[in-house]
PDB file of C-alpha atoms and ligand atoms in Angstrom:
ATOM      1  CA  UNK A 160      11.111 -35.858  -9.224  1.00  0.00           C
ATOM      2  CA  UNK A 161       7.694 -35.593  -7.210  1.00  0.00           C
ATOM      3  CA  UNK A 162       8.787 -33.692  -3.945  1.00  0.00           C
ATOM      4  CA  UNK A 163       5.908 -33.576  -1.304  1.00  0.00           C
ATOM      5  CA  UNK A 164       6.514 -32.381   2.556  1.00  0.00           C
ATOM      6  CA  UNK A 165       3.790 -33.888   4.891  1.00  0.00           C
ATOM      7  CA  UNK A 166       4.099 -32.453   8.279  1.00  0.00           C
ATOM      8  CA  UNK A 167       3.863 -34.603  11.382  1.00  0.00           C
ATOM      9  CA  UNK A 168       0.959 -33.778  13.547  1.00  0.00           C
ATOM     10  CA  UNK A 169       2.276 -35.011  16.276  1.00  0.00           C
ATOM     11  CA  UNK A 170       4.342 -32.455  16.994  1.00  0.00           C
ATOM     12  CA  UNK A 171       1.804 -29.782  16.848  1.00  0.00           C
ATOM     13  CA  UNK A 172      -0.340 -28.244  20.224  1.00  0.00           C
ATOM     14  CA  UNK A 173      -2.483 -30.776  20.730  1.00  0.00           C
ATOM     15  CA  UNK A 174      -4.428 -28.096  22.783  1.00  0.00           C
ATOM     16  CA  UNK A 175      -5.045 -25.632  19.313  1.00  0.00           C
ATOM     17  CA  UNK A 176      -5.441 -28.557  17.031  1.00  0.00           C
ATOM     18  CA  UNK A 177      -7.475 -27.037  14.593  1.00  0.00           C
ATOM     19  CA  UNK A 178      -5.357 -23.795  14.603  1.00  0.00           C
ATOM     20  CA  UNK A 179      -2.264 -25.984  13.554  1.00  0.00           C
ATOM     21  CA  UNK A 180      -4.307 -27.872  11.235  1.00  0.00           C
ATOM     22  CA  UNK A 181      -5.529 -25.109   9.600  1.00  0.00           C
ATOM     23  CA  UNK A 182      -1.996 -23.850   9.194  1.00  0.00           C
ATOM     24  CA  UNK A 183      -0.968 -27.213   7.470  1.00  0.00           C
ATOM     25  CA  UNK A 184      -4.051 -26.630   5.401  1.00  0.00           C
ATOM     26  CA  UNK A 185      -2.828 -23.357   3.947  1.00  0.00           C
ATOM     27  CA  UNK A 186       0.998 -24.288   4.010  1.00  0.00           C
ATOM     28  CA  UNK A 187       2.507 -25.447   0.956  1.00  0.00           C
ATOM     29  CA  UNK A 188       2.442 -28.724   2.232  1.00  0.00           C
ATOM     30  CA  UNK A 189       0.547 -31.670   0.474  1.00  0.00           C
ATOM     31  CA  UNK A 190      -0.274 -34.242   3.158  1.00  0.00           C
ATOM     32  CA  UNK A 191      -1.029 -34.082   6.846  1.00  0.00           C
ATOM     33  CA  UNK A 192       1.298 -37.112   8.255  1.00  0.00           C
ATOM     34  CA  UNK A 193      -1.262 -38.453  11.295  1.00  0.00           C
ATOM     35  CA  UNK A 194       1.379 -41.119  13.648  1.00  0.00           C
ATOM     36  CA  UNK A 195      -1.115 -43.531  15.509  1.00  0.00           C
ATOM     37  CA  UNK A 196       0.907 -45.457  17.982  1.00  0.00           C
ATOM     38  CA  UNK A 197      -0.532 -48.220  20.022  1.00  0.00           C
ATOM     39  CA  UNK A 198       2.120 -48.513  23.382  1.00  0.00           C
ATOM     40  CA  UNK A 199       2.845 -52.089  22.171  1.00  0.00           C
ATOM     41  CA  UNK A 200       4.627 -52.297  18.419  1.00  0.00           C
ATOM     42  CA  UNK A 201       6.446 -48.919  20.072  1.00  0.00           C
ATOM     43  CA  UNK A 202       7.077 -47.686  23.737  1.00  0.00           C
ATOM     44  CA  UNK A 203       4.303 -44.790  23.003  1.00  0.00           C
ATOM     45  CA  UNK A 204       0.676 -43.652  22.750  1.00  0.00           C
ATOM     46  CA  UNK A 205      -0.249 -41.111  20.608  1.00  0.00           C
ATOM     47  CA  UNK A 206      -3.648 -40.717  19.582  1.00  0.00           C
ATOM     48  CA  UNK A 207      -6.684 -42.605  17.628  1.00  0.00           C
ATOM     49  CA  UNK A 208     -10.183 -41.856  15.487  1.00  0.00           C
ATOM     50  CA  UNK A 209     -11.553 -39.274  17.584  1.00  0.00           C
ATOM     51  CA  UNK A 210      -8.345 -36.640  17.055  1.00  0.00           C
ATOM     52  CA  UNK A 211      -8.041 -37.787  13.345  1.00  0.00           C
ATOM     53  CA  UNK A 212     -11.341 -36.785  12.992  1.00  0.00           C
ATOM     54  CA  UNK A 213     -10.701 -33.924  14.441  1.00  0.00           C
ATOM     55  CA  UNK A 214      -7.921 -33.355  11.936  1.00  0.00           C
ATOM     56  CA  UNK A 215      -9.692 -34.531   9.222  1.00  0.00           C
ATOM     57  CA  UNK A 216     -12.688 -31.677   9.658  1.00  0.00           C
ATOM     58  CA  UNK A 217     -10.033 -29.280   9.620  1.00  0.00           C
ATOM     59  CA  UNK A 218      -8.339 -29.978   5.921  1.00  0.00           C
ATOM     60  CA  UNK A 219      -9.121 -31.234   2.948  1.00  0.00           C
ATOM     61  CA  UNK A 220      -5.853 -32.264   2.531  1.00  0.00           C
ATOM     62  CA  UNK A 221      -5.019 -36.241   2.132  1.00  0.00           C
ATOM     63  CA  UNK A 222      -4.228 -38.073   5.355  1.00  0.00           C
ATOM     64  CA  UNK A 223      -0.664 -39.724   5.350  1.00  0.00           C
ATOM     65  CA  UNK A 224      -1.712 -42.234   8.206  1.00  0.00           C
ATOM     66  CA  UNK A 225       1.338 -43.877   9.495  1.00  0.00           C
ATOM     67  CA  UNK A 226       0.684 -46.735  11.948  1.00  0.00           C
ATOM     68  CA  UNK A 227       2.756 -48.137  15.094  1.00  0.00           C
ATOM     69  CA  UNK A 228       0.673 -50.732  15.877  1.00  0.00           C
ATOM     70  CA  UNK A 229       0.636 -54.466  16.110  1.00  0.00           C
ATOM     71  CA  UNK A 230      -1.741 -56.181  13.877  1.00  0.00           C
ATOM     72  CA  UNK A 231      -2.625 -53.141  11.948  1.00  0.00           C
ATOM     73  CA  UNK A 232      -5.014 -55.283   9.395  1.00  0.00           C
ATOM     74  CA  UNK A 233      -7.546 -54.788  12.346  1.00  0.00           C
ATOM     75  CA  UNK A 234      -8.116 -51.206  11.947  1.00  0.00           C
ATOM     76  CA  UNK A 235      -7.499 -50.688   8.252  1.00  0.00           C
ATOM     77  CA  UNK A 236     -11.208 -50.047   7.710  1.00  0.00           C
ATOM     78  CA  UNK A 237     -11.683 -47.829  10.524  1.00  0.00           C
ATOM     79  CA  UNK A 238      -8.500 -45.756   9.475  1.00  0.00           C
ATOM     80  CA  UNK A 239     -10.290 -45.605   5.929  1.00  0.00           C
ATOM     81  CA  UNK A 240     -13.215 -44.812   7.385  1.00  0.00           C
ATOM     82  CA  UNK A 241     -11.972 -41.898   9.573  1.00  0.00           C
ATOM     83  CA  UNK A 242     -10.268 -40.816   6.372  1.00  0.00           C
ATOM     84  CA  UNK A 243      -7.236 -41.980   5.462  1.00  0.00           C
ATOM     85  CA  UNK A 244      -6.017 -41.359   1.921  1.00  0.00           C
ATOM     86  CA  UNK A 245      -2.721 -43.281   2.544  1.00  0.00           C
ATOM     87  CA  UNK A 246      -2.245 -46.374   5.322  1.00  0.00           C
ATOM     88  CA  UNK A 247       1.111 -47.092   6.006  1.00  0.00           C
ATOM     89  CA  UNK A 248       1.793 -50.362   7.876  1.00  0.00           C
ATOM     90  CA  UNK A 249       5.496 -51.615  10.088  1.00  0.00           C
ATOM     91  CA  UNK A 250       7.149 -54.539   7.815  1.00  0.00           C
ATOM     92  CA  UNK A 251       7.713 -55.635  11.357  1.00  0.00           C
ATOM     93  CA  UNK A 252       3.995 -55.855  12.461  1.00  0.00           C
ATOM     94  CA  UNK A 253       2.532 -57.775   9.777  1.00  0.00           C
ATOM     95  CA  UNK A 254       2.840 -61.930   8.833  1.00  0.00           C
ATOM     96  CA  UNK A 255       1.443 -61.924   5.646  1.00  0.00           C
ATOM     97  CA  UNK A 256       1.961 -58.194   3.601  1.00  0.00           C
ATOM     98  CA  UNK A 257       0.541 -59.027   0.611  1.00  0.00           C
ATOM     99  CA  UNK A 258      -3.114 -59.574   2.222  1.00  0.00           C
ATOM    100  CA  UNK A 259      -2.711 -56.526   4.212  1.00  0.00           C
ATOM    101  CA  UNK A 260      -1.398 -54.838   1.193  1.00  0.00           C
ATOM    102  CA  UNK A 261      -5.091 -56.097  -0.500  1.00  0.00           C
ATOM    103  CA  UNK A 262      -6.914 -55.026   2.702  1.00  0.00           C
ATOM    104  CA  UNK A 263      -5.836 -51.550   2.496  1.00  0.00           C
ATOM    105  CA  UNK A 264      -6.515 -51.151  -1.144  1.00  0.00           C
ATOM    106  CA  UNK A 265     -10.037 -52.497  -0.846  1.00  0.00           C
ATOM    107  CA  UNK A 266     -10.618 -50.065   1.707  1.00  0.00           C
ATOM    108  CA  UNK A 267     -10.227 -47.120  -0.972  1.00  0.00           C
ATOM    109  CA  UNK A 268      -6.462 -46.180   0.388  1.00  0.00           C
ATOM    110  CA  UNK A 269      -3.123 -46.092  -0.838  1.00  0.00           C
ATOM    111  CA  UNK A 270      -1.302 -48.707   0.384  1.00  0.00           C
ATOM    112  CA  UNK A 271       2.590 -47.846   2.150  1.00  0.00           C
ATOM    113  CA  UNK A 272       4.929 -50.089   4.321  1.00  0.00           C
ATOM    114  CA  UNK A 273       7.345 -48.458   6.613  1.00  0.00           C
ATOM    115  CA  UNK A 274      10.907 -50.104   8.003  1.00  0.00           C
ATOM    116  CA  UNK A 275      12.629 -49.454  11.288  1.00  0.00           C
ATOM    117  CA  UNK A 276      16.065 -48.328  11.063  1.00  0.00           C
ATOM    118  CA  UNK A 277      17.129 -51.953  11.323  1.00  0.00           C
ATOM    119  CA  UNK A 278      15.397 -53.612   8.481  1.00  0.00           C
ATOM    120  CA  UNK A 279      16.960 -53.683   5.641  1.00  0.00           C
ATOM    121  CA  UNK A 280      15.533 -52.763   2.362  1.00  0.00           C
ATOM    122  CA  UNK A 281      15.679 -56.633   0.637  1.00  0.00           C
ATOM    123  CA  UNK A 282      12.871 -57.337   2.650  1.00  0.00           C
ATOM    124  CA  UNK A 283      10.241 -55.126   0.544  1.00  0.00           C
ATOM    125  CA  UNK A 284      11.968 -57.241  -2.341  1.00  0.00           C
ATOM    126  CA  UNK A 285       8.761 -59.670  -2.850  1.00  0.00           C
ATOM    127  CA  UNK A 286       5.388 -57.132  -2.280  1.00  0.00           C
ATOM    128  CA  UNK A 287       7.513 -53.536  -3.341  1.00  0.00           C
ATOM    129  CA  UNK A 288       5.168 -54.050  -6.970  1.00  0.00           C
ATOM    130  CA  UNK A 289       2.426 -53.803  -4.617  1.00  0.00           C
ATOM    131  CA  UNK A 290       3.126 -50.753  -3.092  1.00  0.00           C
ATOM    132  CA  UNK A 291       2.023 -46.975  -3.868  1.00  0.00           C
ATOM    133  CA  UNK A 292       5.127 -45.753  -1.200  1.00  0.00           C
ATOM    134  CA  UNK A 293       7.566 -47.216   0.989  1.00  0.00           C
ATOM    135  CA  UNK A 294       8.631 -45.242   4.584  1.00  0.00           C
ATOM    136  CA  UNK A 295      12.096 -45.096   5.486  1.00  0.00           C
ATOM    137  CA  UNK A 296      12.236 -45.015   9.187  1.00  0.00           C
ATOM    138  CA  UNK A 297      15.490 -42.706  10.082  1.00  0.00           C
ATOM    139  CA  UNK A 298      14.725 -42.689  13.859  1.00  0.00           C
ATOM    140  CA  UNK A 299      13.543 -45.455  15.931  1.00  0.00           C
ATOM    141  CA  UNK A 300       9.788 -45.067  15.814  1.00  0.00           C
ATOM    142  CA  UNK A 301       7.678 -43.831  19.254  1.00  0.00           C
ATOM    143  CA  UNK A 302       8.982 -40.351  19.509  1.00  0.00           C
ATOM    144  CA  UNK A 303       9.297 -37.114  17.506  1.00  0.00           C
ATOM    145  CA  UNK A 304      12.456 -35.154  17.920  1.00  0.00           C
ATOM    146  CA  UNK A 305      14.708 -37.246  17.723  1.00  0.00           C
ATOM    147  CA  UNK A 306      18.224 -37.205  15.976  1.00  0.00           C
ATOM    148  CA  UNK A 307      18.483 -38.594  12.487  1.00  0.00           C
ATOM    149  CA  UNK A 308      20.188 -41.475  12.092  1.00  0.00           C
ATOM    150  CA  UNK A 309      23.398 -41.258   9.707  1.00  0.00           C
ATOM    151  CA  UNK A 310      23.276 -44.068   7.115  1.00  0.00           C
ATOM    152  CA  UNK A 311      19.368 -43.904   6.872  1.00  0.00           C
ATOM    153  CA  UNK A 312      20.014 -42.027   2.980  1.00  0.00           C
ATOM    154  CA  UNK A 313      21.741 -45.305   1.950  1.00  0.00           C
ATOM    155  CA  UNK A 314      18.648 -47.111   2.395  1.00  0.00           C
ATOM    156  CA  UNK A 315      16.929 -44.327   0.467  1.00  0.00           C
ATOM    157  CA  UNK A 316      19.482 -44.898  -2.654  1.00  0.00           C
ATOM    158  CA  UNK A 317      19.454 -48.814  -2.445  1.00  0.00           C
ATOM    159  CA  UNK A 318      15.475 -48.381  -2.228  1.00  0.00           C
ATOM    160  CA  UNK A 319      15.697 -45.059  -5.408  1.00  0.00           C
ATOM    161  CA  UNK A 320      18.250 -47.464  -7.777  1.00  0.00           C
ATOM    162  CA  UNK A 321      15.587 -50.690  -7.140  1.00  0.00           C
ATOM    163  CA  UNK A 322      12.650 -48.996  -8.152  1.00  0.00           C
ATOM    164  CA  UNK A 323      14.002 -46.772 -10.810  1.00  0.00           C
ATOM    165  CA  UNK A 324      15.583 -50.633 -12.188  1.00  0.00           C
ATOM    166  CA  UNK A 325      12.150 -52.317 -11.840  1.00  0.00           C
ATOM    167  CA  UNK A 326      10.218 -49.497 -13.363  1.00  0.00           C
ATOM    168  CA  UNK A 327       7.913 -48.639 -10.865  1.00  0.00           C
ATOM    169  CA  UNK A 328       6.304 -45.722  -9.472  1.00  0.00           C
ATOM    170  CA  UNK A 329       6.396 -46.083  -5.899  1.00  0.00           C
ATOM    171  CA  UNK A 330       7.174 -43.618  -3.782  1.00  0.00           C
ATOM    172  CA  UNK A 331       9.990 -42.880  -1.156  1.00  0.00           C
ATOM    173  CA  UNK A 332       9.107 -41.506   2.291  1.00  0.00           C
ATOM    174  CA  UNK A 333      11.652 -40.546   5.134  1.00  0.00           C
ATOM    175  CA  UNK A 334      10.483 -39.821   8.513  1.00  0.00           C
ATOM    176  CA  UNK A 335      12.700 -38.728  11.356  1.00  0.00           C
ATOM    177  CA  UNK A 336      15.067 -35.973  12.299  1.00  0.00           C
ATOM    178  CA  UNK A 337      14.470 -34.480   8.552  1.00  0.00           C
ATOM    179  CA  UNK A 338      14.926 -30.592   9.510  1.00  0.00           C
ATOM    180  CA  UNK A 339      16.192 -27.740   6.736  1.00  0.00           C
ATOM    181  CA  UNK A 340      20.108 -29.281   7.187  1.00  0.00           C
ATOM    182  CA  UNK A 341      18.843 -32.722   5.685  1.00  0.00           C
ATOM    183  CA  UNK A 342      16.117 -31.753   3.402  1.00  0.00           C
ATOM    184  CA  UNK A 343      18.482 -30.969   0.335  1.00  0.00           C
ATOM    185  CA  UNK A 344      20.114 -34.504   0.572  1.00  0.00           C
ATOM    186  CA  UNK A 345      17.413 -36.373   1.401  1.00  0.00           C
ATOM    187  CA  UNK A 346      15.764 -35.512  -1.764  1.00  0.00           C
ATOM    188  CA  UNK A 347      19.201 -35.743  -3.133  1.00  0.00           C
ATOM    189  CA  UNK A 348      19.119 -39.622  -2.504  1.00  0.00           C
ATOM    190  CA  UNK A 349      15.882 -40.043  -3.819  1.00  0.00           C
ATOM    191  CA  UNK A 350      13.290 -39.361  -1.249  1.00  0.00           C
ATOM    192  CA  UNK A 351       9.941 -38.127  -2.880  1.00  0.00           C
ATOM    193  CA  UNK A 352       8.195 -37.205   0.288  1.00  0.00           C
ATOM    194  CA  UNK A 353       9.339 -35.906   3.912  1.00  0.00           C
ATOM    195  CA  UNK A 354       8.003 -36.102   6.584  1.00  0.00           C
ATOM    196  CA  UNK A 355       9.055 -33.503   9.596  1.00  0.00           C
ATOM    197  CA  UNK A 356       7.527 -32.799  12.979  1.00  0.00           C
ATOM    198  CA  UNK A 357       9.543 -31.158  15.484  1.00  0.00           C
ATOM    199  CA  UNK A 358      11.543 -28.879  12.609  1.00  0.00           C
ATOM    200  CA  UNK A 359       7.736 -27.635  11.342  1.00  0.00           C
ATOM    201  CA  UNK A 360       6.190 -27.092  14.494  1.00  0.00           C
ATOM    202  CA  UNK A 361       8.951 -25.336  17.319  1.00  0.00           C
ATOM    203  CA  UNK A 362      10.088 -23.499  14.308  1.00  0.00           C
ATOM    204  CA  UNK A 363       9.292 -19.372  15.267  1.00  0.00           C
ATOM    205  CA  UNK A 364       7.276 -19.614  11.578  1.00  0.00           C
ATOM    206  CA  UNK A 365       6.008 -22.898  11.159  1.00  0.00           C
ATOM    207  CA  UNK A 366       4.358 -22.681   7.374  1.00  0.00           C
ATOM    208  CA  UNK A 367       7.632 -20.757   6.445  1.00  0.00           C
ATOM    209  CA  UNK A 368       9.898 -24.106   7.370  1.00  0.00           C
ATOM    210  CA  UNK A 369       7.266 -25.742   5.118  1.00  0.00           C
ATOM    211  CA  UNK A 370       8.275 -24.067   2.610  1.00  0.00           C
ATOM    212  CA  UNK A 371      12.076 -24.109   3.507  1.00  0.00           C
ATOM    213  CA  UNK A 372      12.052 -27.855   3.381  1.00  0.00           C
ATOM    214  CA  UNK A 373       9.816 -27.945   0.265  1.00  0.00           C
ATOM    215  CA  UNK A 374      12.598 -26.221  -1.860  1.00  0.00           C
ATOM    216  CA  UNK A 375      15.599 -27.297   0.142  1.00  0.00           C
TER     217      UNK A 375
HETATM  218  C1  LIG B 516       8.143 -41.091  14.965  1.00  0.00           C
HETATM  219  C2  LIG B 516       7.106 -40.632  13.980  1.00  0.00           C
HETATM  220  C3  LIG B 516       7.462 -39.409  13.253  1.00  0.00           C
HETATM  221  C4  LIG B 516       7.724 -38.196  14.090  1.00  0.00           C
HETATM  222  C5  LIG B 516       8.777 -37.406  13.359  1.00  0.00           C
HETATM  223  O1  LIG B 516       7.877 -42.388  15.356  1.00  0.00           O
HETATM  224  O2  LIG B 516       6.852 -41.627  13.006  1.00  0.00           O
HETATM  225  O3  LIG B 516       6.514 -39.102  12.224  1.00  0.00           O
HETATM  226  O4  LIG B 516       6.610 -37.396  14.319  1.00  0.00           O
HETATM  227  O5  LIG B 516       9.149 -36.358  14.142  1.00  0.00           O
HETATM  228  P1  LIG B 516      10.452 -35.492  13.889  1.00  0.00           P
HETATM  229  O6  LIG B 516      10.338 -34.884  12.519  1.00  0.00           O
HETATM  230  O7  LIG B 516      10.389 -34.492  14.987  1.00  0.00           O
HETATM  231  O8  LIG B 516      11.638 -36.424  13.995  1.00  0.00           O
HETATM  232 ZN1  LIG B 517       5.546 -41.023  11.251  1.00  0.00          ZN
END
């Protein structure tokens, strides 16, 4: 199965951005996960278009956009725009997902939709045909390093045995407290991408954990 590790820049030094973009860049990982958070769908701010640019100018690698915001169909374009190869919407944030879903596609993006620990799985049910990935939320979203939460990889194999039964291709994304002790079961479960911040960047060897996690 497709295994893919897509760093959280969040966690990097905001202060040598390019430096730890550039690492990402030659790392063996194959997305740069970019967390926009708008202090209102989540108790945080993180950043907007002028530091994914900022990103973007230092890789060529695609953009896992993950957004925290409420009404996210607002800045679709703009994410696009700024370069976003992948826009990944809250369940929680949008009324109607299949529009959004549209919006996203038109914009020349792959289209994902992310749940909160909460949420349970069923709800992807009517749009998951839709979908080029689906993010498993296994901490409460706002805040990178946190603790994963225990119970999150039997969302992952509810979400694996669905798509596997419905034939599709969509792919499985967990972000939150994913570190070299969960890697191995997390793609055990039937995660196809993971995403890790805090694990990546305060490790002593940064594109070395890459790695670690990439053949956990
Ligand atoms: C949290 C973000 C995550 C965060 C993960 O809301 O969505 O992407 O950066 O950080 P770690 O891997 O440190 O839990
Ligand atoms: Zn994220």
């Amino acid at each position: 199965m497709k295994r893919i590790i897509s760093p959280s820049m969040l966690s990097s030094d905001f202060g040598h951005l390019e430096r730890d973009t550039l690492m990402v860049d030659a790392s063996v990982a194959e997305w740069v996960h970019i967390d926009v958070m708008d202090g209102v769908f989540v108790p945080n701010i993180s950043f907007g278009f002028p530091v994914m640019a900022s990103i973007r100018r230092a890789t060529s690698k695609p953009l896992d956009v993950h957004l925290m915001i409420v009404q996210p169909e607002r800045y679709v374009a703009r994410f696009a725009e700024a370069g976003a190869s992948l826009i990944t919407v809250h369940h929680e944030a949008v009324s109607d997902m299949p529009s959004c879903i549209s919006l996203i596609h038109d914009s020349g993006s792959l289209a994902g939709v992310s749940i909160k620990p909460a949420t349970p799985v069923s709800v992807l049910e009517p749009y998951l045909h839709l979908l080029d990935l689906v993010l498993i939320m296994s901490v409460e979203p706002g805040f990178g390093g946190q603790s994963f939460i225990e119970g999150s990889f039997d969302k992952v194999r509810e979400l694996r045995r669905i798509i596997d039964e419905r034939n599709l291709s969509t792919l499985i994304e967990i972000d939150g407290g994913i570190s070299d002790s969960n890697a191995r079961a997390a793609f055990d479960a039937g995660c196809n991408v993971l995403v890790a911040g805090a694990a990546v960047f305060h490790a002593p060897d940064p594109a070395a954990e890459i790695e670690k996690l990439l053949n956990a």
